[in-house]
């Protein structure tokens, strides 16, 4: 892995600003990064080859153009005051990347400067699990995908809770309702399998991994130094 493929945190926040990422999406991305980095560090301690920095930056940028997939730009669930500049940028993003999904759109934006990170971001598409070529295969890709599936808004929740909520919210992205049910029945078990694959390597259960757990773990390790 070449280090120059990965932006600094500062560069990530410049990109976030450039794309007018809504504040609730930014909070979500920070929470996903916190969880994924925690898992990446623990896996690394167990001897797995994981690039923690790549995981961190890919999580920060995974939803930079999430607005592509909003059914319509309904600002009632936005917590910020939407400016004319925000709206213009979001409309432009939606027009430019129409119909390709926010994961592929983010990949196309990031791939020239950060090809490895762009591919890691691309693979967090929920349905990617069903496609041998598109599914997450590296630890970095798996952790971005999995952490995103554990963070509801900006809180870590059990996989089941998050999946139930996402299915309700994203039904419009998965075709007809019947098709959506089939997809869900096929994809969700693969995500539970991924969870198992990660936690098999850790002395930890998925349910024990909460925001409070990560916070107290970092406080403890900070005190130990
Ligand atoms: Fe996403």
mmCIF file of C-alpha atoms in Angstrom, residues 15-214:
data_model
loop_
_atom_site.group_PDB
_atom_site.id
_atom_site.type_symbol
_atom_site.label_atom_id
_atom_site.label_comp_id
_atom_site.label_asym_id
_atom_site.label_seq_id
_atom_site.Cartn_x
_atom_site.Cartn_y
_atom_site.Cartn_z
ATOM 1 C CA UNK A 15 -13.064 17.459 0.324
ATOM 2 C CA UNK A 16 -15.990 17.286 2.770
ATOM 3 C CA UNK A 17 -16.258 21.081 2.604
ATOM 4 C CA UNK A 18 -15.950 21.143 -1.180
ATOM 5 C CA UNK A 19 -18.899 18.756 -1.539
ATOM 6 C CA UNK A 20 -20.998 20.509 1.115
ATOM 7 C CA UNK A 21 -21.489 17.250 3.004
ATOM 8 C CA UNK A 22 -24.563 17.793 5.226
ATOM 9 C CA UNK A 23 -23.713 17.973 8.941
ATOM 10 C CA UNK A 24 -25.691 14.849 9.859
ATOM 11 C CA UNK A 25 -23.814 12.858 7.187
ATOM 12 C CA UNK A 26 -20.504 14.172 8.508
ATOM 13 C CA UNK A 27 -21.440 13.082 12.057
ATOM 14 C CA UNK A 28 -22.359 9.659 10.690
ATOM 15 C CA UNK A 29 -19.036 9.399 8.827
ATOM 16 C CA UNK A 30 -17.050 10.350 11.942
ATOM 17 C CA UNK A 31 -18.905 7.704 13.973
ATOM 18 C CA UNK A 32 -18.276 5.073 11.274
ATOM 19 C CA UNK A 33 -14.577 6.027 11.276
ATOM 20 C CA UNK A 34 -14.390 5.715 15.074
ATOM 21 C CA UNK A 35 -15.826 2.198 15.011
ATOM 22 C CA UNK A 36 -13.885 0.990 11.972
ATOM 23 C CA UNK A 37 -10.579 2.354 13.286
ATOM 24 C CA UNK A 38 -11.183 0.666 16.645
ATOM 25 C CA UNK A 39 -11.762 -2.666 14.889
ATOM 26 C CA UNK A 40 -8.790 -2.112 12.568
ATOM 27 C CA UNK A 41 -6.483 -1.472 15.544
ATOM 28 C CA UNK A 42 -7.703 -4.552 17.416
ATOM 29 C CA UNK A 43 -7.287 -6.735 14.297
ATOM 30 C CA UNK A 44 -3.804 -5.339 13.780
ATOM 31 C CA UNK A 45 -2.921 -6.249 17.374
ATOM 32 C CA UNK A 46 -4.026 -9.790 16.546
ATOM 33 C CA UNK A 47 -1.548 -9.870 13.673
ATOM 34 C CA UNK A 48 -3.873 -9.076 10.772
ATOM 35 C CA UNK A 49 -2.486 -6.833 8.022
ATOM 36 C CA UNK A 50 -4.779 -3.796 8.151
ATOM 37 C CA UNK A 51 -4.001 -0.260 7.062
ATOM 38 C CA UNK A 52 -5.659 1.691 9.877
ATOM 39 C CA UNK A 53 -5.056 5.040 8.181
ATOM 40 C CA UNK A 54 -6.770 3.920 4.981
ATOM 41 C CA UNK A 55 -9.738 2.658 7.014
ATOM 42 C CA UNK A 56 -10.007 6.010 8.807
ATOM 43 C CA UNK A 57 -9.891 8.140 5.655
ATOM 44 C CA UNK A 58 -12.170 5.881 3.597
ATOM 45 C CA UNK A 59 -14.780 6.078 6.372
ATOM 46 C CA UNK A 60 -14.522 9.860 6.529
ATOM 47 C CA UNK A 61 -15.132 10.084 2.777
ATOM 48 C CA UNK A 62 -17.492 7.142 2.211
ATOM 49 C CA UNK A 63 -20.642 9.262 2.036
ATOM 50 C CA UNK A 64 -19.327 12.531 0.542
ATOM 51 C CA UNK A 65 -21.982 12.446 -2.167
ATOM 52 C CA UNK A 66 -24.696 10.631 -0.217
ATOM 53 C CA UNK A 67 -27.090 13.304 -1.526
ATOM 54 C CA UNK A 68 -27.071 11.402 -4.854
ATOM 55 C CA UNK A 69 -29.349 8.771 -3.338
ATOM 56 C CA UNK A 70 -31.741 10.895 -1.331
ATOM 57 C CA UNK A 71 -35.179 10.293 -2.755
ATOM 58 C CA UNK A 72 -35.697 14.004 -2.985
ATOM 59 C CA UNK A 73 -33.949 16.855 -1.274
ATOM 60 C CA UNK A 74 -36.307 17.102 1.666
ATOM 61 C CA UNK A 75 -34.533 19.257 4.213
ATOM 62 C CA UNK A 76 -36.892 18.535 7.094
ATOM 63 C CA UNK A 77 -34.529 15.850 8.419
ATOM 64 C CA UNK A 78 -31.433 18.023 7.913
ATOM 65 C CA UNK A 79 -30.214 19.528 11.152
ATOM 66 C CA UNK A 80 -28.436 22.474 9.551
ATOM 67 C CA UNK A 81 -29.700 25.622 7.910
ATOM 68 C CA UNK A 82 -29.388 24.851 4.207
ATOM 69 C CA UNK A 83 -27.792 27.676 2.239
ATOM 70 C CA UNK A 84 -28.230 28.497 -1.448
ATOM 71 C CA UNK A 85 -24.656 27.328 -2.023
ATOM 72 C CA UNK A 86 -25.398 23.979 -0.345
ATOM 73 C CA UNK A 87 -28.466 23.478 -2.462
ATOM 74 C CA UNK A 88 -26.705 24.450 -5.705
ATOM 75 C CA UNK A 89 -23.847 22.045 -4.991
ATOM 76 C CA UNK A 90 -26.187 19.166 -4.130
ATOM 77 C CA UNK A 91 -28.259 19.707 -7.255
ATOM 78 C CA UNK A 92 -25.075 19.749 -9.312
ATOM 79 C CA UNK A 93 -23.825 16.520 -7.667
ATOM 80 C CA UNK A 94 -27.183 14.813 -8.280
ATOM 81 C CA UNK A 95 -27.216 15.895 -11.941
ATOM 82 C CA UNK A 96 -23.605 14.876 -12.593
ATOM 83 C CA UNK A 97 -23.865 11.427 -11.006
ATOM 84 C CA UNK A 98 -27.448 10.638 -11.844
ATOM 85 C CA UNK A 99 -28.420 7.005 -11.444
ATOM 86 C CA UNK A 100 -25.030 5.538 -10.461
ATOM 87 C CA UNK A 101 -25.388 5.508 -6.674
ATOM 88 C CA UNK A 102 -23.386 7.505 -4.163
ATOM 89 C CA UNK A 103 -20.710 4.802 -3.728
ATOM 90 C CA UNK A 104 -19.726 4.748 -7.414
ATOM 91 C CA UNK A 105 -20.082 8.525 -7.593
ATOM 92 C CA UNK A 106 -17.653 8.998 -4.689
ATOM 93 C CA UNK A 107 -15.279 6.519 -6.310
ATOM 94 C CA UNK A 108 -15.260 8.434 -9.576
ATOM 95 C CA UNK A 109 -14.558 11.686 -7.724
ATOM 96 C CA UNK A 110 -11.709 10.244 -5.639
ATOM 97 C CA UNK A 111 -10.100 7.725 -7.981
ATOM 98 C CA UNK A 112 -7.668 9.958 -9.802
ATOM 99 C CA UNK A 113 -5.901 11.245 -6.700
ATOM 100 C CA UNK A 114 -6.596 8.370 -4.322
ATOM 101 C CA UNK A 115 -7.235 5.178 -6.330
ATOM 102 C CA UNK A 116 -6.925 2.702 -3.439
ATOM 103 C CA UNK A 117 -9.151 4.750 -1.171
ATOM 104 C CA UNK A 118 -11.667 5.280 -3.996
ATOM 105 C CA UNK A 119 -12.041 1.535 -4.465
ATOM 106 C CA UNK A 120 -12.426 1.006 -0.720
ATOM 107 C CA UNK A 121 -15.250 3.558 -0.721
ATOM 108 C CA UNK A 122 -16.891 2.040 -3.796
ATOM 109 C CA UNK A 123 -17.238 -1.317 -2.059
ATOM 110 C CA UNK A 124 -19.453 -0.124 0.784
ATOM 111 C CA UNK A 125 -22.567 -0.454 -1.402
ATOM 112 C CA UNK A 126 -25.059 -2.623 0.492
ATOM 113 C CA UNK A 127 -25.755 -4.838 -2.545
ATOM 114 C CA UNK A 128 -22.048 -5.308 -3.319
ATOM 115 C CA UNK A 129 -22.071 -8.430 -1.132
ATOM 116 C CA UNK A 130 -23.897 -10.332 -3.868
ATOM 117 C CA UNK A 131 -21.339 -9.617 -6.558
ATOM 118 C CA UNK A 132 -18.050 -11.537 -6.534
ATOM 119 C CA UNK A 133 -16.230 -8.693 -8.277
ATOM 120 C CA UNK A 134 -17.796 -5.808 -6.332
ATOM 121 C CA UNK A 135 -17.854 -7.212 -2.816
ATOM 122 C CA UNK A 136 -15.441 -6.087 -0.109
ATOM 123 C CA UNK A 137 -12.446 -8.422 0.043
ATOM 124 C CA UNK A 138 -9.594 -6.620 1.849
ATOM 125 C CA UNK A 139 -9.767 -5.915 5.588
ATOM 126 C CA UNK A 140 -10.014 -2.192 4.852
ATOM 127 C CA UNK A 141 -12.984 -2.688 2.512
ATOM 128 C CA UNK A 142 -14.665 -5.072 4.923
ATOM 129 C CA UNK A 143 -14.292 -2.733 7.884
ATOM 130 C CA UNK A 144 -15.707 0.304 6.056
ATOM 131 C CA UNK A 145 -18.641 -1.806 4.886
ATOM 132 C CA UNK A 146 -19.282 -3.395 8.278
ATOM 133 C CA UNK A 147 -18.850 -0.253 10.407
ATOM 134 C CA UNK A 148 -21.300 1.601 8.156
ATOM 135 C CA UNK A 149 -23.807 -1.194 8.840
ATOM 136 C CA UNK A 150 -23.383 -0.802 12.609
ATOM 137 C CA UNK A 151 -23.764 2.984 12.814
ATOM 138 C CA UNK A 152 -27.297 4.320 12.737
ATOM 139 C CA UNK A 153 -27.073 8.056 12.264
ATOM 140 C CA UNK A 154 -24.133 8.677 14.622
ATOM 141 C CA UNK A 155 -24.564 5.850 17.150
ATOM 142 C CA UNK A 156 -23.326 2.266 17.159
ATOM 143 C CA UNK A 157 -26.292 -0.124 17.246
ATOM 144 C CA UNK A 158 -26.669 -3.874 16.732
ATOM 145 C CA UNK A 159 -26.462 -4.947 13.089
ATOM 146 C CA UNK A 160 -30.063 -6.074 13.119
ATOM 147 C CA UNK A 161 -31.369 -2.683 14.262
ATOM 148 C CA UNK A 162 -29.428 -0.787 11.638
ATOM 149 C CA UNK A 163 -30.388 -3.141 8.820
ATOM 150 C CA UNK A 164 -34.067 -2.932 9.720
ATOM 151 C CA UNK A 165 -33.911 0.870 9.688
ATOM 152 C CA UNK A 166 -31.939 1.014 6.427
ATOM 153 C CA UNK A 167 -34.363 -1.319 4.656
ATOM 154 C CA UNK A 168 -37.244 0.922 5.559
ATOM 155 C CA UNK A 169 -35.432 4.056 4.443
ATOM 156 C CA UNK A 170 -33.772 2.725 1.269
ATOM 157 C CA UNK A 171 -36.540 0.523 -0.136
ATOM 158 C CA UNK A 172 -36.764 2.875 -3.123
ATOM 159 C CA UNK A 173 -33.159 2.045 -4.117
ATOM 160 C CA UNK A 174 -33.726 -1.696 -4.373
ATOM 161 C CA UNK A 175 -36.336 -1.867 -7.094
ATOM 162 C CA UNK A 176 -39.741 -3.313 -6.423
ATOM 163 C CA UNK A 177 -40.786 -4.285 -2.925
ATOM 164 C CA UNK A 178 -40.691 -7.979 -3.823
ATOM 165 C CA UNK A 179 -37.193 -7.624 -5.274
ATOM 166 C CA UNK A 180 -36.137 -5.632 -2.245
ATOM 167 C CA UNK A 181 -37.272 -8.452 0.073
ATOM 168 C CA UNK A 182 -35.311 -11.016 -1.945
ATOM 169 C CA UNK A 183 -32.191 -8.854 -1.865
ATOM 170 C CA UNK A 184 -32.536 -8.370 1.848
ATOM 171 C CA UNK A 185 -32.939 -12.083 2.476
ATOM 172 C CA UNK A 186 -29.750 -12.754 0.513
ATOM 173 C CA UNK A 187 -27.551 -9.834 1.549
ATOM 174 C CA UNK A 188 -28.226 -9.591 5.294
ATOM 175 C CA UNK A 189 -26.983 -13.124 6.092
ATOM 176 C CA UNK A 190 -23.725 -12.292 4.269
ATOM 177 C CA UNK A 191 -23.299 -9.221 6.472
ATOM 178 C CA UNK A 192 -23.830 -11.340 9.588
ATOM 179 C CA UNK A 193 -21.202 -13.713 8.215
ATOM 180 C CA UNK A 194 -18.804 -10.788 7.775
ATOM 181 C CA UNK A 195 -19.489 -9.786 11.394
ATOM 182 C CA UNK A 196 -18.602 -13.283 12.476
ATOM 183 C CA UNK A 197 -15.415 -13.229 10.399
ATOM 184 C CA UNK A 198 -14.289 -10.027 12.146
ATOM 185 C CA UNK A 199 -15.259 -10.987 15.692
ATOM 186 C CA UNK A 200 -13.878 -14.529 15.431
ATOM 187 C CA UNK A 201 -10.484 -12.849 15.551
ATOM 188 C CA UNK A 202 -11.245 -10.635 18.564
ATOM 189 C CA UNK A 203 -11.870 -11.374 22.225
ATOM 190 C CA UNK A 204 -15.095 -9.421 21.973
ATOM 191 C CA UNK A 205 -18.712 -9.967 20.990
ATOM 192 C CA UNK A 206 -20.534 -7.695 18.523
ATOM 193 C CA UNK A 207 -23.110 -6.751 21.146
ATOM 194 C CA UNK A 208 -20.390 -5.627 23.584
ATOM 195 C CA UNK A 209 -19.057 -3.171 21.044
ATOM 196 C CA UNK A 210 -20.833 0.104 21.792
ATOM 197 C CA UNK A 211 -19.824 3.766 21.763
ATOM 198 C CA UNK A 212 -19.393 3.616 25.548
ATOM 199 C CA UNK A 213 -17.135 0.563 25.219
ATOM 200 C CA UNK A 214 -14.859 2.299 22.702
#
